[in-house]
Each structure stands twice: as C-alpha cells, then as structure tokens.
C-alpha cells in the first residue's frame, strides 16, 4: 500500500512562531506537493518539488518556504505564522511513468494559529 | 493557465439515488484523476483514466475520460450514506503540477 505520512494531524501555534510541517512518502516518487485547503477555495498549491533540492512556487507561496533534502521527505515551513495561515494542509506525492500519473495524499494537518 | 471547472458545487440527494458530476477544461488533459475526501481526512484516489473514451469502474463508481480530452465524468450508483464527502477531479499540467477542480460536496439523506 502506498503511504504518505504527515507528522501531525492537529497543531496549534502562536502568531510569529516558526512552524514546520513534515511529510514523508515511501513510494520513491519524484514529485511532492504541499496544498492548503480552505472552505469554498478548494485545494491551492503552495509549493511543489520535482526532485531533491528542487522546488517551484505554486499559486500561493507567500509566507511559506519548503525543504527537500531527501527524496522521501518534503517539509513546509511557515517562517512567521499568522492567523490567516490557519488552515488544513495537505501533502501529496506523485509519479509519472510511461504516460501515467497518479498522486497520493497524506491524512492532512489542521493548523490553528492563535 | 490550465483550469478545471467542476460541477455541480454541491448535491443533496436521497439514499439510493444515482449521482453524476463532471469536470471540464478549456485545454486538453492526458490523464484524469478522481478523488474522494472524507471530512477531516486527505483525499483518496478513486479512479485514474488515461485514454480518451475510456470508461472505468470501481465498485459503484464509474468514470469516463471524454473523447475531446477536455472533460471527464464521475457517476455513483445507488448512493449510500458513506458516499458523503467532497469529490475532486484532477489532472497533470504541462509543467507537472497537479491541477484540481473546486470539488463537488455530496450529502446523502438516509
């Protein structure tokens, strides 16, 4: 079974704190993604990575950074958490092989910034 | 950029009814993916489609890859209460990013 694991299901952090969200996949996938999900706004891409140490900005990268030092791990960093970053964060990984693509998600991290 | 328009936005149906939802785009996709998200959980892949015209089933779910490659459909037959959730369509962009539709929220009345 494919597995994408996010380090926390629920987090409560204070405004101004530096926050790390960790994601690990065991499928040897090249691509990894961080999305944020808010009611009525669907899934919005924050950053994605297509290889170790490679990253590209998504649609809403402001206030976030990422790190991918190893293929299996993709970290999302909130440099200085703000209340408008309260949201559900979803990590995904995907493969692309012989014209086929599939992506798998972690269970999500619900972050509350107070 | 590439976008996916999913409809309807929400549905409230009676248990036992069939459900249809669709996803359209102004550009061509070579893959269509359908996901279901239970409340408070991450999306789970239901069906993947790779060929225009392809029809694929997964239990009571059936999805089709439109012939024009600009649309896809998901049908759920004989809905049950555990079908409740948000259904997303998705496809890979030219740059490798995954693009998602806005989701269809399904509620089933027992």
mmCIF file with all atom_site columns, C-alpha atoms in Angstrom:
data_model
loop_
_atom_site.group_PDB
_atom_site.id
_atom_site.type_symbol
_atom_site.label_atom_id
_atom_site.label_alt_id
_atom_site.label_comp_id
_atom_site.label_asym_id
_atom_site.label_entity_id
_atom_site.label_seq_id
_atom_site.pdbx_PDB_ins_code
_atom_site.Cartn_x
_atom_site.Cartn_y
_atom_site.Cartn_z
_atom_site.occupancy
_atom_site.B_iso_or_equiv
_atom_site.pdbx_formal_charge
_atom_site.auth_seq_id
_atom_site.auth_comp_id
_atom_site.auth_asym_id
_atom_site.auth_atom_id
_atom_site.pdbx_PDB_model_num
ATOM 1   C CA . UNK A 1 1   ? 0.000   0.000  0.000   1.00 0.00 ? 1   UNK A CA 1
ATOM 2   C CA . UNK A 1 2   ? 1.217   3.450  -0.856  1.00 0.00 ? 2   UNK A CA 1
ATOM 3   C CA . UNK A 1 3   ? 1.881   5.686  2.102   1.00 0.00 ? 3   UNK A CA 1
ATOM 4   C CA . UNK A 1 4   ? 2.177   9.428  2.563   1.00 0.00 ? 4   UNK A CA 1
ATOM 5   C CA . UNK A 1 5   ? 2.517   10.385 6.209   1.00 0.00 ? 5   UNK A CA 1
ATOM 6   C CA . UNK A 1 6   ? 2.205   13.860 7.667   1.00 0.00 ? 6   UNK A CA 1
ATOM 7   C CA . UNK A 1 7   ? 3.847   14.363 11.034  1.00 0.00 ? 7   UNK A CA 1
ATOM 8   C CA . UNK A 1 8   ? 0.845   15.849 12.853  1.00 0.00 ? 8   UNK A CA 1
ATOM 9   C CA . UNK A 1 9   ? -2.923  15.683 12.493  1.00 0.00 ? 9   UNK A CA 1
ATOM 10  C CA . UNK A 1 10  ? -3.536  18.799 14.585  1.00 0.00 ? 10  UNK A CA 1
ATOM 11  C CA . UNK A 1 11  ? -1.281  21.695 15.521  1.00 0.00 ? 11  UNK A CA 1
ATOM 12  C CA . UNK A 1 12  ? -1.878  24.870 17.490  1.00 0.00 ? 12  UNK A CA 1
ATOM 13  C CA . UNK A 1 13  ? 0.789   27.547 17.194  1.00 0.00 ? 13  UNK A CA 1
ATOM 14  C CA . UNK A 1 14  ? 1.159   31.156 18.270  1.00 0.00 ? 14  UNK A CA 1
ATOM 15  C CA . UNK A 1 15  ? 1.403   34.121 15.932  1.00 0.00 ? 15  UNK A CA 1
ATOM 16  C CA . UNK A 1 16  ? 5.022   34.749 14.972  1.00 0.00 ? 16  UNK A CA 1
ATOM 17  C CA . UNK A 1 17  ? 6.227   31.214 15.645  1.00 0.00 ? 17  UNK A CA 1
ATOM 18  C CA . UNK A 1 18  ? 8.239   29.324 13.050  1.00 0.00 ? 18  UNK A CA 1
ATOM 19  C CA . UNK A 1 19  ? 6.264   26.207 12.123  1.00 0.00 ? 19  UNK A CA 1
ATOM 20  C CA . UNK A 1 20  ? 7.475   23.042 10.444  1.00 0.00 ? 20  UNK A CA 1
ATOM 21  C CA . UNK A 1 21  ? 5.106   20.607 8.738   1.00 0.00 ? 21  UNK A CA 1
ATOM 22  C CA . UNK A 1 22  ? 6.738   17.357 7.748   1.00 0.00 ? 22  UNK A CA 1
ATOM 23  C CA . UNK A 1 23  ? 5.707   14.871 5.077   1.00 0.00 ? 23  UNK A CA 1
ATOM 24  C CA . UNK A 1 24  ? 7.244   11.508 4.259   1.00 0.00 ? 24  UNK A CA 1
ATOM 25  C CA . UNK A 1 25  ? 6.414   9.154  1.390   1.00 0.00 ? 25  UNK A CA 1
ATOM 26  C CA . UNK A 1 26  ? 7.565   5.574  0.970   1.00 0.00 ? 26  UNK A CA 1
ATOM 27  C CA . UNK A 1 27  ? 6.888   5.174  -2.744  1.00 0.00 ? 27  UNK A CA 1
ATOM 28  C CA . UNK A 1 28  ? 10.119  6.607  -4.185  1.00 0.00 ? 28  UNK A CA 1
ATOM 29  C CA . UNK A 1 29  ? 8.131   9.292  -6.012  1.00 0.00 ? 29  UNK A CA 1
ATOM 30  C CA . UNK A 1 30  ? 9.968   12.173 -7.652  1.00 0.00 ? 30  UNK A CA 1
ATOM 31  C CA . UNK A 1 31  ? 7.214   14.749 -7.205  1.00 0.00 ? 31  UNK A CA 1
ATOM 32  C CA . UNK A 1 32  ? 5.901   16.057 -3.909  1.00 0.00 ? 32  UNK A CA 1
ATOM 33  C CA . UNK A 1 33  ? 3.378   18.815 -3.244  1.00 0.00 ? 33  UNK A CA 1
ATOM 34  C CA . UNK A 1 34  ? 2.018   20.994 -0.450  1.00 0.00 ? 34  UNK A CA 1
ATOM 35  C CA . UNK A 1 35  ? -1.539  22.241 -0.700  1.00 0.00 ? 35  UNK A CA 1
ATOM 36  C CA . UNK A 1 36  ? -3.688  24.296 1.563   1.00 0.00 ? 36  UNK A CA 1
ATOM 37  C CA . UNK A 1 37  ? -7.439  23.746 1.749   1.00 0.00 ? 37  UNK A CA 1
ATOM 38  C CA . UNK A 1 38  ? -9.944  26.327 2.947   1.00 0.00 ? 38  UNK A CA 1
ATOM 39  C CA . UNK A 1 39  ? -13.757 26.143 2.771   1.00 0.00 ? 39  UNK A CA 1
ATOM 40  C CA . UNK A 1 40  ? -15.015 27.293 -0.607  1.00 0.00 ? 40  UNK A CA 1
ATOM 41  C CA . UNK A 1 41  ? -11.497 27.705 -2.047  1.00 0.00 ? 41  UNK A CA 1
ATOM 42  C CA . UNK A 1 42  ? -10.648 24.124 -2.955  1.00 0.00 ? 42  UNK A CA 1
ATOM 43  C CA . UNK A 1 43  ? -7.063  22.893 -2.976  1.00 0.00 ? 43  UNK A CA 1
ATOM 44  C CA . UNK A 1 44  ? -4.475  25.599 -3.561  1.00 0.00 ? 44  UNK A CA 1
ATOM 45  C CA . UNK A 1 45  ? -0.904  24.690 -4.401  1.00 0.00 ? 45  UNK A CA 1
ATOM 46  C CA . UNK A 1 46  ? 1.726   26.289 -2.162  1.00 0.00 ? 46  UNK A CA 1
ATOM 47  C CA . UNK A 1 47  ? 4.921   24.648 -3.450  1.00 0.00 ? 47  UNK A CA 1
ATOM 48  C CA . UNK A 1 48  ? 5.948   21.550 -5.288  1.00 0.00 ? 48  UNK A CA 1
ATOM 49  C CA . UNK A 1 49  ? 9.202   19.690 -5.717  1.00 0.00 ? 49  UNK A CA 1
ATOM 50  C CA . UNK A 1 50  ? 10.167  17.531 -8.668  1.00 0.00 ? 50  UNK A CA 1
ATOM 51  C CA . UNK A 1 51  ? 13.477  16.275 -7.286  1.00 0.00 ? 51  UNK A CA 1
ATOM 52  C CA . UNK A 1 52  ? 15.734  16.507 -4.265  1.00 0.00 ? 52  UNK A CA 1
ATOM 53  C CA . UNK A 1 53  ? 16.670  20.136 -3.589  1.00 0.00 ? 53  UNK A CA 1
ATOM 54  C CA . UNK A 1 54  ? 14.437  21.272 -6.467  1.00 0.00 ? 54  UNK A CA 1
ATOM 55  C CA . UNK A 1 55  ? 11.320  23.291 -5.840  1.00 0.00 ? 55  UNK A CA 1
ATOM 56  C CA . UNK A 1 56  ? 8.862   25.511 -7.629  1.00 0.00 ? 56  UNK A CA 1
ATOM 57  C CA . UNK A 1 57  ? 6.387   28.027 -6.318  1.00 0.00 ? 57  UNK A CA 1
ATOM 58  C CA . UNK A 1 58  ? 2.745   27.202 -6.594  1.00 0.00 ? 58  UNK A CA 1
ATOM 59  C CA . UNK A 1 59  ? -0.163  29.602 -6.603  1.00 0.00 ? 59  UNK A CA 1
ATOM 60  C CA . UNK A 1 60  ? 0.158   30.909 -3.027  1.00 0.00 ? 60  UNK A CA 1
ATOM 61  C CA . UNK A 1 61  ? 3.810   30.672 -1.860  1.00 0.00 ? 61  UNK A CA 1
ATOM 62  C CA . UNK A 1 62  ? 3.872   33.919 0.135   1.00 0.00 ? 62  UNK A CA 1
ATOM 63  C CA . UNK A 1 63  ? 4.699   33.331 3.791   1.00 0.00 ? 63  UNK A CA 1
ATOM 64  C CA . UNK A 1 64  ? 5.904   29.775 3.163   1.00 0.00 ? 64  UNK A CA 1
ATOM 65  C CA . UNK A 1 65  ? 9.128   28.030 2.262   1.00 0.00 ? 65  UNK A CA 1
ATOM 66  C CA . UNK A 1 66  ? 9.970   24.384 1.659   1.00 0.00 ? 66  UNK A CA 1
ATOM 67  C CA . UNK A 1 67  ? 12.846  21.983 2.031   1.00 0.00 ? 67  UNK A CA 1
ATOM 68  C CA . UNK A 1 68  ? 13.576  18.726 0.277   1.00 0.00 ? 68  UNK A CA 1
ATOM 69  C CA . UNK A 1 69  ? 16.914  17.332 1.371   1.00 0.00 ? 69  UNK A CA 1
ATOM 70  C CA . UNK A 1 70  ? 15.942  13.699 0.813   1.00 0.00 ? 70  UNK A CA 1
ATOM 71  C CA . UNK A 1 71  ? 13.693  12.178 -1.823  1.00 0.00 ? 71  UNK A CA 1
ATOM 72  C CA . UNK A 1 72  ? 11.205  10.813 0.665   1.00 0.00 ? 72  UNK A CA 1
ATOM 73  C CA . UNK A 1 73  ? 10.764  13.934 2.790   1.00 0.00 ? 73  UNK A CA 1
ATOM 74  C CA . UNK A 1 74  ? 9.217   17.307 1.928   1.00 0.00 ? 74  UNK A CA 1
ATOM 75  C CA . UNK A 1 75  ? 8.891   19.949 4.621   1.00 0.00 ? 75  UNK A CA 1
ATOM 76  C CA . UNK A 1 76  ? 6.707   23.038 4.637   1.00 0.00 ? 76  UNK A CA 1
ATOM 77  C CA . UNK A 1 77  ? 7.920   25.944 6.749   1.00 0.00 ? 77  UNK A CA 1
ATOM 78  C CA . UNK A 1 78  ? 5.888   28.882 7.942   1.00 0.00 ? 78  UNK A CA 1
ATOM 79  C CA . UNK A 1 79  ? 8.572   31.443 8.667   1.00 0.00 ? 79  UNK A CA 1
ATOM 80  C CA . UNK A 1 80  ? 6.402   33.541 10.968  1.00 0.00 ? 80  UNK A CA 1
ATOM 81  C CA . UNK A 1 81  ? 2.952   32.084 11.465  1.00 0.00 ? 81  UNK A CA 1
ATOM 82  C CA . UNK A 1 82  ? -0.026  34.386 11.126  1.00 0.00 ? 82  UNK A CA 1
ATOM 83  C CA . UNK A 1 83  ? -3.697  33.837 11.872  1.00 0.00 ? 83  UNK A CA 1
ATOM 84  C CA . UNK A 1 84  ? -4.550  33.850 8.158   1.00 0.00 ? 84  UNK A CA 1
ATOM 85  C CA . UNK A 1 85  ? -2.459  30.706 7.805   1.00 0.00 ? 85  UNK A CA 1
ATOM 86  C CA . UNK A 1 86  ? -4.952  28.767 9.909   1.00 0.00 ? 86  UNK A CA 1
ATOM 87  C CA . UNK A 1 87  ? -5.981  26.032 7.504   1.00 0.00 ? 87  UNK A CA 1
ATOM 88  C CA . UNK A 1 88  ? -5.877  22.374 6.511   1.00 0.00 ? 88  UNK A CA 1
ATOM 89  C CA . UNK A 1 89  ? -2.533  21.482 4.953   1.00 0.00 ? 89  UNK A CA 1
ATOM 90  C CA . UNK A 1 90  ? -2.246  18.507 2.633   1.00 0.00 ? 90  UNK A CA 1
ATOM 91  C CA . UNK A 1 91  ? 0.899   16.852 1.336   1.00 0.00 ? 91  UNK A CA 1
ATOM 92  C CA . UNK A 1 92  ? 0.903   14.677 -1.775  1.00 0.00 ? 92  UNK A CA 1
ATOM 93  C CA . UNK A 1 93  ? 3.384   12.720 -3.834  1.00 0.00 ? 93  UNK A CA 1
ATOM 94  C CA . UNK A 1 94  ? 3.113   11.528 -7.405  1.00 0.00 ? 94  UNK A CA 1
ATOM 95  C CA . UNK A 1 95  ? 4.849   9.516  -10.037 1.00 0.00 ? 95  UNK A CA 1
ATOM 96  C CA . UNK A 1 96  ? 4.957   9.912  -13.785 1.00 0.00 ? 96  UNK A CA 1
ATOM 97  C CA . UNK A 1 97  ? 5.830   6.748  -15.694 1.00 0.00 ? 97  UNK A CA 1
ATOM 98  C CA . UNK A 1 98  ? 5.114   5.658  -19.281 1.00 0.00 ? 98  UNK A CA 1
ATOM 99  C CA . UNK A 1 99  ? 2.435   8.307  -19.672 1.00 0.00 ? 99  UNK A CA 1
ATOM 100 C CA . UNK A 1 100 ? 0.671   7.517  -16.412 1.00 0.00 ? 100 UNK A CA 1
ATOM 101 C CA . UNK A 1 101 ? 0.385   9.778  -13.392 1.00 0.00 ? 101 UNK A CA 1
ATOM 102 C CA . UNK A 1 102 ? -1.132  9.094  -10.007 1.00 0.00 ? 102 UNK A CA 1
ATOM 103 C CA . UNK A 1 103 ? -0.929  11.147 -6.848  1.00 0.00 ? 103 UNK A CA 1
ATOM 104 C CA . UNK A 1 104 ? -1.466  10.156 -3.237  1.00 0.00 ? 104 UNK A CA 1
ATOM 105 C CA . UNK A 1 105 ? -2.232  12.332 -0.253  1.00 0.00 ? 105 UNK A CA 1
ATOM 106 C CA . UNK A 1 106 ? -1.367  12.315 3.404   1.00 0.00 ? 106 UNK A CA 1
ATOM 107 C CA . UNK A 1 107 ? -4.057  12.491 6.043   1.00 0.00 ? 107 UNK A CA 1
ATOM 108 C CA . UNK A 1 108 ? -3.766  16.247 6.429   1.00 0.00 ? 108 UNK A CA 1
ATOM 109 C CA . UNK A 1 109 ? -2.606  18.603 9.173   1.00 0.00 ? 109 UNK A CA 1
ATOM 110 C CA . UNK A 1 110 ? -5.122  21.025 10.623  1.00 0.00 ? 110 UNK A CA 1
ATOM 111 C CA . UNK A 1 111 ? -3.130  24.043 11.769  1.00 0.00 ? 111 UNK A CA 1
ATOM 112 C CA . UNK A 1 112 ? -4.585  26.697 14.013  1.00 0.00 ? 112 UNK A CA 1
ATOM 113 C CA . UNK A 1 113 ? -2.603  29.888 14.588  1.00 0.00 ? 113 UNK A CA 1
ATOM 114 C CA . UNK A 1 114 ? -3.710  31.875 17.617  1.00 0.00 ? 114 UNK A CA 1
ATOM 115 C CA . UNK B 2 1   ? -3.209  28.812 -17.052 1.00 0.00 ? 1   UNK B CA 1
ATOM 116 C CA . UNK B 2 2   ? -4.936  25.462 -17.134 1.00 0.00 ? 2   UNK B CA 1
ATOM 117 C CA . UNK B 2 3   ? -8.072  25.243 -15.034 1.00 0.00 ? 3   UNK B CA 1
ATOM 118 C CA . UNK B 2 4   ? -10.624 22.588 -14.217 1.00 0.00 ? 4   UNK B CA 1
ATOM 119 C CA . UNK B 2 5   ? -14.271 23.539 -13.769 1.00 0.00 ? 5   UNK B CA 1
ATOM 120 C CA . UNK B 2 6   ? -16.181 21.046 -11.701 1.00 0.00 ? 6   UNK B CA 1
ATOM 121 C CA . UNK B 2 7   ? -19.943 20.892 -11.351 1.00 0.00 ? 7   UNK B CA 1
ATOM 122 C CA . UNK B 2 8   ? -22.157 20.841 -9.519  1.00 0.00 ? 8   UNK B CA 1
ATOM 123 C CA . UNK B 2 9   ? -20.602 22.541 -6.496  1.00 0.00 ? 9   UNK B CA 1
ATOM 124 C CA . UNK B 2 10  ? -22.838 20.611 -4.133  1.00 0.00 ? 10  UNK B CA 1
ATOM 125 C CA . UNK B 2 11  ? -25.517 17.958 -4.180  1.00 0.00 ? 11  UNK B CA 1
ATOM 126 C CA . UNK B 2 12  ? -28.014 16.820 -1.583  1.00 0.00 ? 12  UNK B CA 1
ATOM 127 C CA . UNK B 2 13  ? -29.621 13.528 -2.533  1.00 0.00 ? 13  UNK B CA 1
ATOM 128 C CA . UNK B 2 14  ? -31.686 10.712 -1.115  1.00 0.00 ? 14  UNK B CA 1
ATOM 129 C CA . UNK B 2 15  ? -30.047 7.400  -0.297  1.00 0.00 ? 15  UNK B CA 1
ATOM 130 C CA . UNK B 2 16  ? -30.375 5.031  -3.233  1.00 0.00 ? 16  UNK B CA 1
ATOM 131 C CA . UNK B 2 17  ? -30.271 7.735  -5.897  1.00 0.00 ? 17  UNK B CA 1
ATOM 132 C CA . UNK B 2 18  ? -27.652 7.845  -8.631  1.00 0.00 ? 18  UNK B CA 1
ATOM 133 C CA . UNK B 2 19  ? -25.207 10.768 -8.760  1.00 0.00 ? 19  UNK B CA 1
ATOM 134 C CA . UNK B 2 20  ? -23.439 12.416 -11.683 1.00 0.00 ? 20  UNK B CA 1
ATOM 135 C CA . UNK B 2 21  ? -20.755 15.070 -11.625 1.00 0.00 ? 21  UNK B CA 1
ATOM 136 C CA . UNK B 2 22  ? -18.391 16.371 -14.250 1.00 0.00 ? 22  UNK B CA 1
ATOM 137 C CA . UNK B 2 23  ? -15.196 18.232 -14.831 1.00 0.00 ? 23  UNK B CA 1
ATOM 138 C CA . UNK B 2 24  ? -14.350 20.371 -17.846 1.00 0.00 ? 24  UNK B CA 1
ATOM 139 C CA . UNK B 2 25  ? -11.355 22.259 -19.118 1.00 0.00 ? 25  UNK B CA 1
ATOM 140 C CA . UNK B 2 26  ? -10.544 24.610 -21.970 1.00 0.00 ? 26  UNK B CA 1
ATOM 141 C CA . UNK B 2 27  ? -7.321  22.660 -22.587 1.00 0.00 ? 27  UNK B CA 1
ATOM 142 C CA . UNK B 2 28  ? -6.523  19.025 -23.211 1.00 0.00 ? 28  UNK B CA 1
ATOM 143 C CA . UNK B 2 29  ? -5.570  16.662 -20.423 1.00 0.00 ? 29  UNK B CA 1
ATOM 144 C CA . UNK B 2 30  ? -3.873  13.294 -20.928 1.00 0.00 ? 30  UNK B CA 1
ATOM 145 C CA . UNK B 2 31  ? -4.871  11.970 -17.532 1.00 0.00 ? 31  UNK B CA 1
ATOM 146 C CA . UNK B 2 32  ? -7.926  12.417 -15.380 1.00 0.00 ? 32  UNK B CA 1
ATOM 147 C CA . UNK B 2 33  ? -7.913  11.505 -11.694 1.00 0.00 ? 33  UNK B CA 1
ATOM 148 C CA . UNK B 2 34  ? -10.932 11.356 -9.395  1.00 0.00 ? 34  UNK B CA 1
ATOM 149 C CA . UNK B 2 35  ? -10.603 11.651 -5.619  1.00 0.00 ? 35  UNK B CA 1
ATOM 150 C CA . UNK B 2 36  ? -12.906 11.468 -2.626  1.00 0.00 ? 36  UNK B CA 1
ATOM 151 C CA . UNK B 2 37  ? -12.224 13.351 0.595   1.00 0.00 ? 37  UNK B CA 1
ATOM 152 C CA . UNK B 2 38  ? -13.958 12.325 3.802   1.00 0.00 ? 38  UNK B CA 1
ATOM 153 C CA . UNK B 2 39  ? -14.442 15.075 6.398   1.00 0.00 ? 39  UNK B CA 1
ATOM 154 C CA . UNK B 2 40  ? -11.165 15.864 8.159   1.00 0.00 ? 40  UNK B CA 1
ATOM 155 C CA . UNK B 2 41  ? -9.116  13.463 6.030   1.00 0.00 ? 41  UNK B CA 1
ATOM 156 C CA . UNK B 2 42  ? -6.858  13.683 2.979   1.00 0.00 ? 42  UNK B CA 1
ATOM 157 C CA . UNK B 2 43  ? -8.262  12.918 -0.498  1.00 0.00 ? 43  UNK B CA 1
ATOM 158 C CA . UNK B 2 44  ? -8.155  9.296  -1.595  1.00 0.00 ? 44  UNK B CA 1
ATOM 159 C CA . UNK B 2 45  ? -7.655  8.292  -5.226  1.00 0.00 ? 45  UNK B CA 1
ATOM 160 C CA . UNK B 2 46  ? -10.741 6.551  -6.609  1.00 0.00 ? 46  UNK B CA 1
ATOM 161 C CA . UNK B 2 47  ? -10.155 6.185  -10.331 1.00 0.00 ? 47  UNK B CA 1
ATOM 162 C CA . UNK B 2 48  ? -7.417  7.095  -12.830 1.00 0.00 ? 48  UNK B CA 1
ATOM 163 C CA . UNK B 2 49  ? -8.169  7.495  -16.551 1.00 0.00 ? 49  UNK B CA 1
ATOM 164 C CA . UNK B 2 50  ? -5.524  7.579  -19.284 1.00 0.00 ? 50  UNK B CA 1
ATOM 165 C CA . UNK B 2 51  ? -7.237  7.180  -22.669 1.00 0.00 ? 51  UNK B CA 1
ATOM 166 C CA . UNK B 2 52  ? -9.840  9.299  -24.423 1.00 0.00 ? 52  UNK B CA 1
ATOM 167 C CA . UNK B 2 53  ? -13.169 7.480  -24.314 1.00 0.00 ? 53  UNK B CA 1
ATOM 168 C CA . UNK B 2 54  ? -12.020 5.172  -21.505 1.00 0.00 ? 54  UNK B CA 1
ATOM 169 C CA . UNK B 2 55  ? -14.729 4.024  -19.095 1.00 0.00 ? 55  UNK B CA 1
ATOM 170 C CA . UNK B 2 56  ? -13.521 2.627  -15.765 1.00 0.00 ? 56  UNK B CA 1
ATOM 171 C CA . UNK B 2 57  ? -15.441 1.301  -12.775 1.00 0.00 ? 57  UNK B CA 1
ATOM 172 C CA . UNK B 2 58  ? -14.569 0.911  -9.120  1.00 0.00 ? 58  UNK B CA 1
ATOM 173 C CA . UNK B 2 59  ? -17.484 -0.746 -7.358  1.00 0.00 ? 59  UNK B CA 1
ATOM 174 C CA . UNK B 2 60  ? -20.492 1.563  -7.628  1.00 0.00 ? 60  UNK B CA 1
ATOM 175 C CA . UNK B 2 61  ? -18.328 4.302  -9.140  1.00 0.00 ? 61  UNK B CA 1
ATOM 176 C CA . UNK B 2 62  ? -17.863 4.749  -12.873 1.00 0.00 ? 62  UNK B CA 1
ATOM 177 C CA . UNK B 2 63  ? -15.711 7.413  -14.502 1.00 0.00 ? 63  UNK B CA 1
ATOM 178 C CA . UNK B 2 64  ? -15.261 8.343  -18.126 1.00 0.00 ? 64  UNK B CA 1
ATOM 179 C CA . UNK B 2 65  ? -12.494 10.157 -19.985 1.00 0.00 ? 65  UNK B CA 1
ATOM 180 C CA . UNK B 2 66  ? -14.216 12.427 -22.510 1.00 0.00 ? 66  UNK B CA 1
ATOM 181 C CA . UNK B 2 67  ? -13.457 11.899 -26.182 1.00 0.00 ? 67  UNK B CA 1
ATOM 182 C CA . UNK B 2 68  ? -12.345 15.506 -26.646 1.00 0.00 ? 68  UNK B CA 1
ATOM 183 C CA . UNK B 2 69  ? -9.909  15.030 -23.696 1.00 0.00 ? 69  UNK B CA 1
ATOM 184 C CA . UNK B 2 70  ? -11.332 18.226 -22.225 1.00 0.00 ? 70  UNK B CA 1
ATOM 185 C CA . UNK B 2 71  ? -13.799 16.635 -19.846 1.00 0.00 ? 71  UNK B CA 1
ATOM 186 C CA . UNK B 2 72  ? -14.458 13.739 -17.525 1.00 0.00 ? 72  UNK B CA 1
ATOM 187 C CA . UNK B 2 73  ? -17.478 12.385 -15.669 1.00 0.00 ? 73  UNK B CA 1
ATOM 188 C CA . UNK B 2 74  ? -17.988 10.500 -12.434 1.00 0.00 ? 74  UNK B CA 1
ATOM 189 C CA . UNK B 2 75  ? -21.141 8.560  -11.663 1.00 0.00 ? 75  UNK B CA 1
ATOM 190 C CA . UNK B 2 76  ? -22.099 6.935  -8.380  1.00 0.00 ? 76  UNK B CA 1
ATOM 191 C CA . UNK B 2 77  ? -24.902 4.416  -8.487  1.00 0.00 ? 77  UNK B CA 1
ATOM 192 C CA . UNK B 2 78  ? -27.286 3.610  -5.645  1.00 0.00 ? 78  UNK B CA 1
ATOM 193 C CA . UNK B 2 79  ? -25.766 6.108  -3.209  1.00 0.00 ? 79  UNK B CA 1
ATOM 194 C CA . UNK B 2 80  ? -25.315 5.196  0.462   1.00 0.00 ? 80  UNK B CA 1
ATOM 195 C CA . UNK B 2 81  ? -24.643 7.427  3.494   1.00 0.00 ? 81  UNK B CA 1
ATOM 196 C CA . UNK B 2 82  ? -20.889 6.697  3.462   1.00 0.00 ? 82  UNK B CA 1
ATOM 197 C CA . UNK B 2 83  ? -20.651 8.296  -0.012  1.00 0.00 ? 83  UNK B CA 1
ATOM 198 C CA . UNK B 2 84  ? -20.812 11.658 1.782   1.00 0.00 ? 84  UNK B CA 1
ATOM 199 C CA . UNK B 2 85  ? -17.743 13.789 1.170   1.00 0.00 ? 85  UNK B CA 1
ATOM 200 C CA . UNK B 2 86  ? -16.049 16.036 -1.356  1.00 0.00 ? 86  UNK B CA 1
ATOM 201 C CA . UNK B 2 87  ? -15.215 14.652 -4.779  1.00 0.00 ? 87  UNK B CA 1
ATOM 202 C CA . UNK B 2 88  ? -12.373 16.213 -6.754  1.00 0.00 ? 88  UNK B CA 1
ATOM 203 C CA . UNK B 2 89  ? -11.237 15.816 -10.316 1.00 0.00 ? 89  UNK B CA 1
ATOM 204 C CA . UNK B 2 90  ? -7.575  16.444 -11.117 1.00 0.00 ? 90  UNK B CA 1
ATOM 205 C CA . UNK B 2 91  ? -5.140  16.358 -13.988 1.00 0.00 ? 91  UNK B CA 1
ATOM 206 C CA . UNK B 2 92  ? -1.430  16.975 -14.529 1.00 0.00 ? 92  UNK B CA 1
ATOM 207 C CA . UNK B 2 93  ? -0.468  20.276 -16.115 1.00 0.00 ? 93  UNK B CA 1
ATOM 208 C CA . UNK B 2 94  ? 2.170   20.728 -18.793 1.00 0.00 ? 94  UNK B CA 1
ATOM 209 C CA . UNK B 2 95  ? 4.688   21.564 -16.076 1.00 0.00 ? 95  UNK B CA 1
ATOM 210 C CA . UNK B 2 96  ? 3.987   18.514 -13.905 1.00 0.00 ? 96  UNK B CA 1
ATOM 211 C CA . UNK B 2 97  ? 1.842   20.266 -11.355 1.00 0.00 ? 97  UNK B CA 1
ATOM 212 C CA . UNK B 2 98  ? -1.466  18.676 -10.405 1.00 0.00 ? 98  UNK B CA 1
ATOM 213 C CA . UNK B 2 99  ? -4.482  20.848 -11.108 1.00 0.00 ? 99  UNK B CA 1
ATOM 214 C CA . UNK B 2 100 ? -7.669  20.267 -9.127  1.00 0.00 ? 100 UNK B CA 1
ATOM 215 C CA . UNK B 2 101 ? -11.272 21.147 -9.689  1.00 0.00 ? 101 UNK B CA 1
ATOM 216 C CA . UNK B 2 102 ? -13.078 23.062 -6.960  1.00 0.00 ? 102 UNK B CA 1
ATOM 217 C CA . UNK B 2 103 ? -14.793 19.915 -5.723  1.00 0.00 ? 103 UNK B CA 1
ATOM 218 C CA . UNK B 2 104 ? -18.358 18.624 -5.512  1.00 0.00 ? 104 UNK B CA 1
ATOM 219 C CA . UNK B 2 105 ? -19.738 18.278 -1.985  1.00 0.00 ? 105 UNK B CA 1
ATOM 220 C CA . UNK B 2 106 ? -22.106 15.341 -1.729  1.00 0.00 ? 106 UNK B CA 1
ATOM 221 C CA . UNK B 2 107 ? -24.612 14.892 1.068   1.00 0.00 ? 107 UNK B CA 1
ATOM 222 C CA . UNK B 2 108 ? -26.808 11.799 1.276   1.00 0.00 ? 108 UNK B CA 1
ATOM 223 C CA . UNK B 2 109 ? -30.029 11.720 3.244   1.00 0.00 ? 109 UNK B CA 1
ATOM 224 C CA . UNK B 2 110 ? -30.778 8.284  4.711   1.00 0.00 ? 110 UNK B CA 1
#
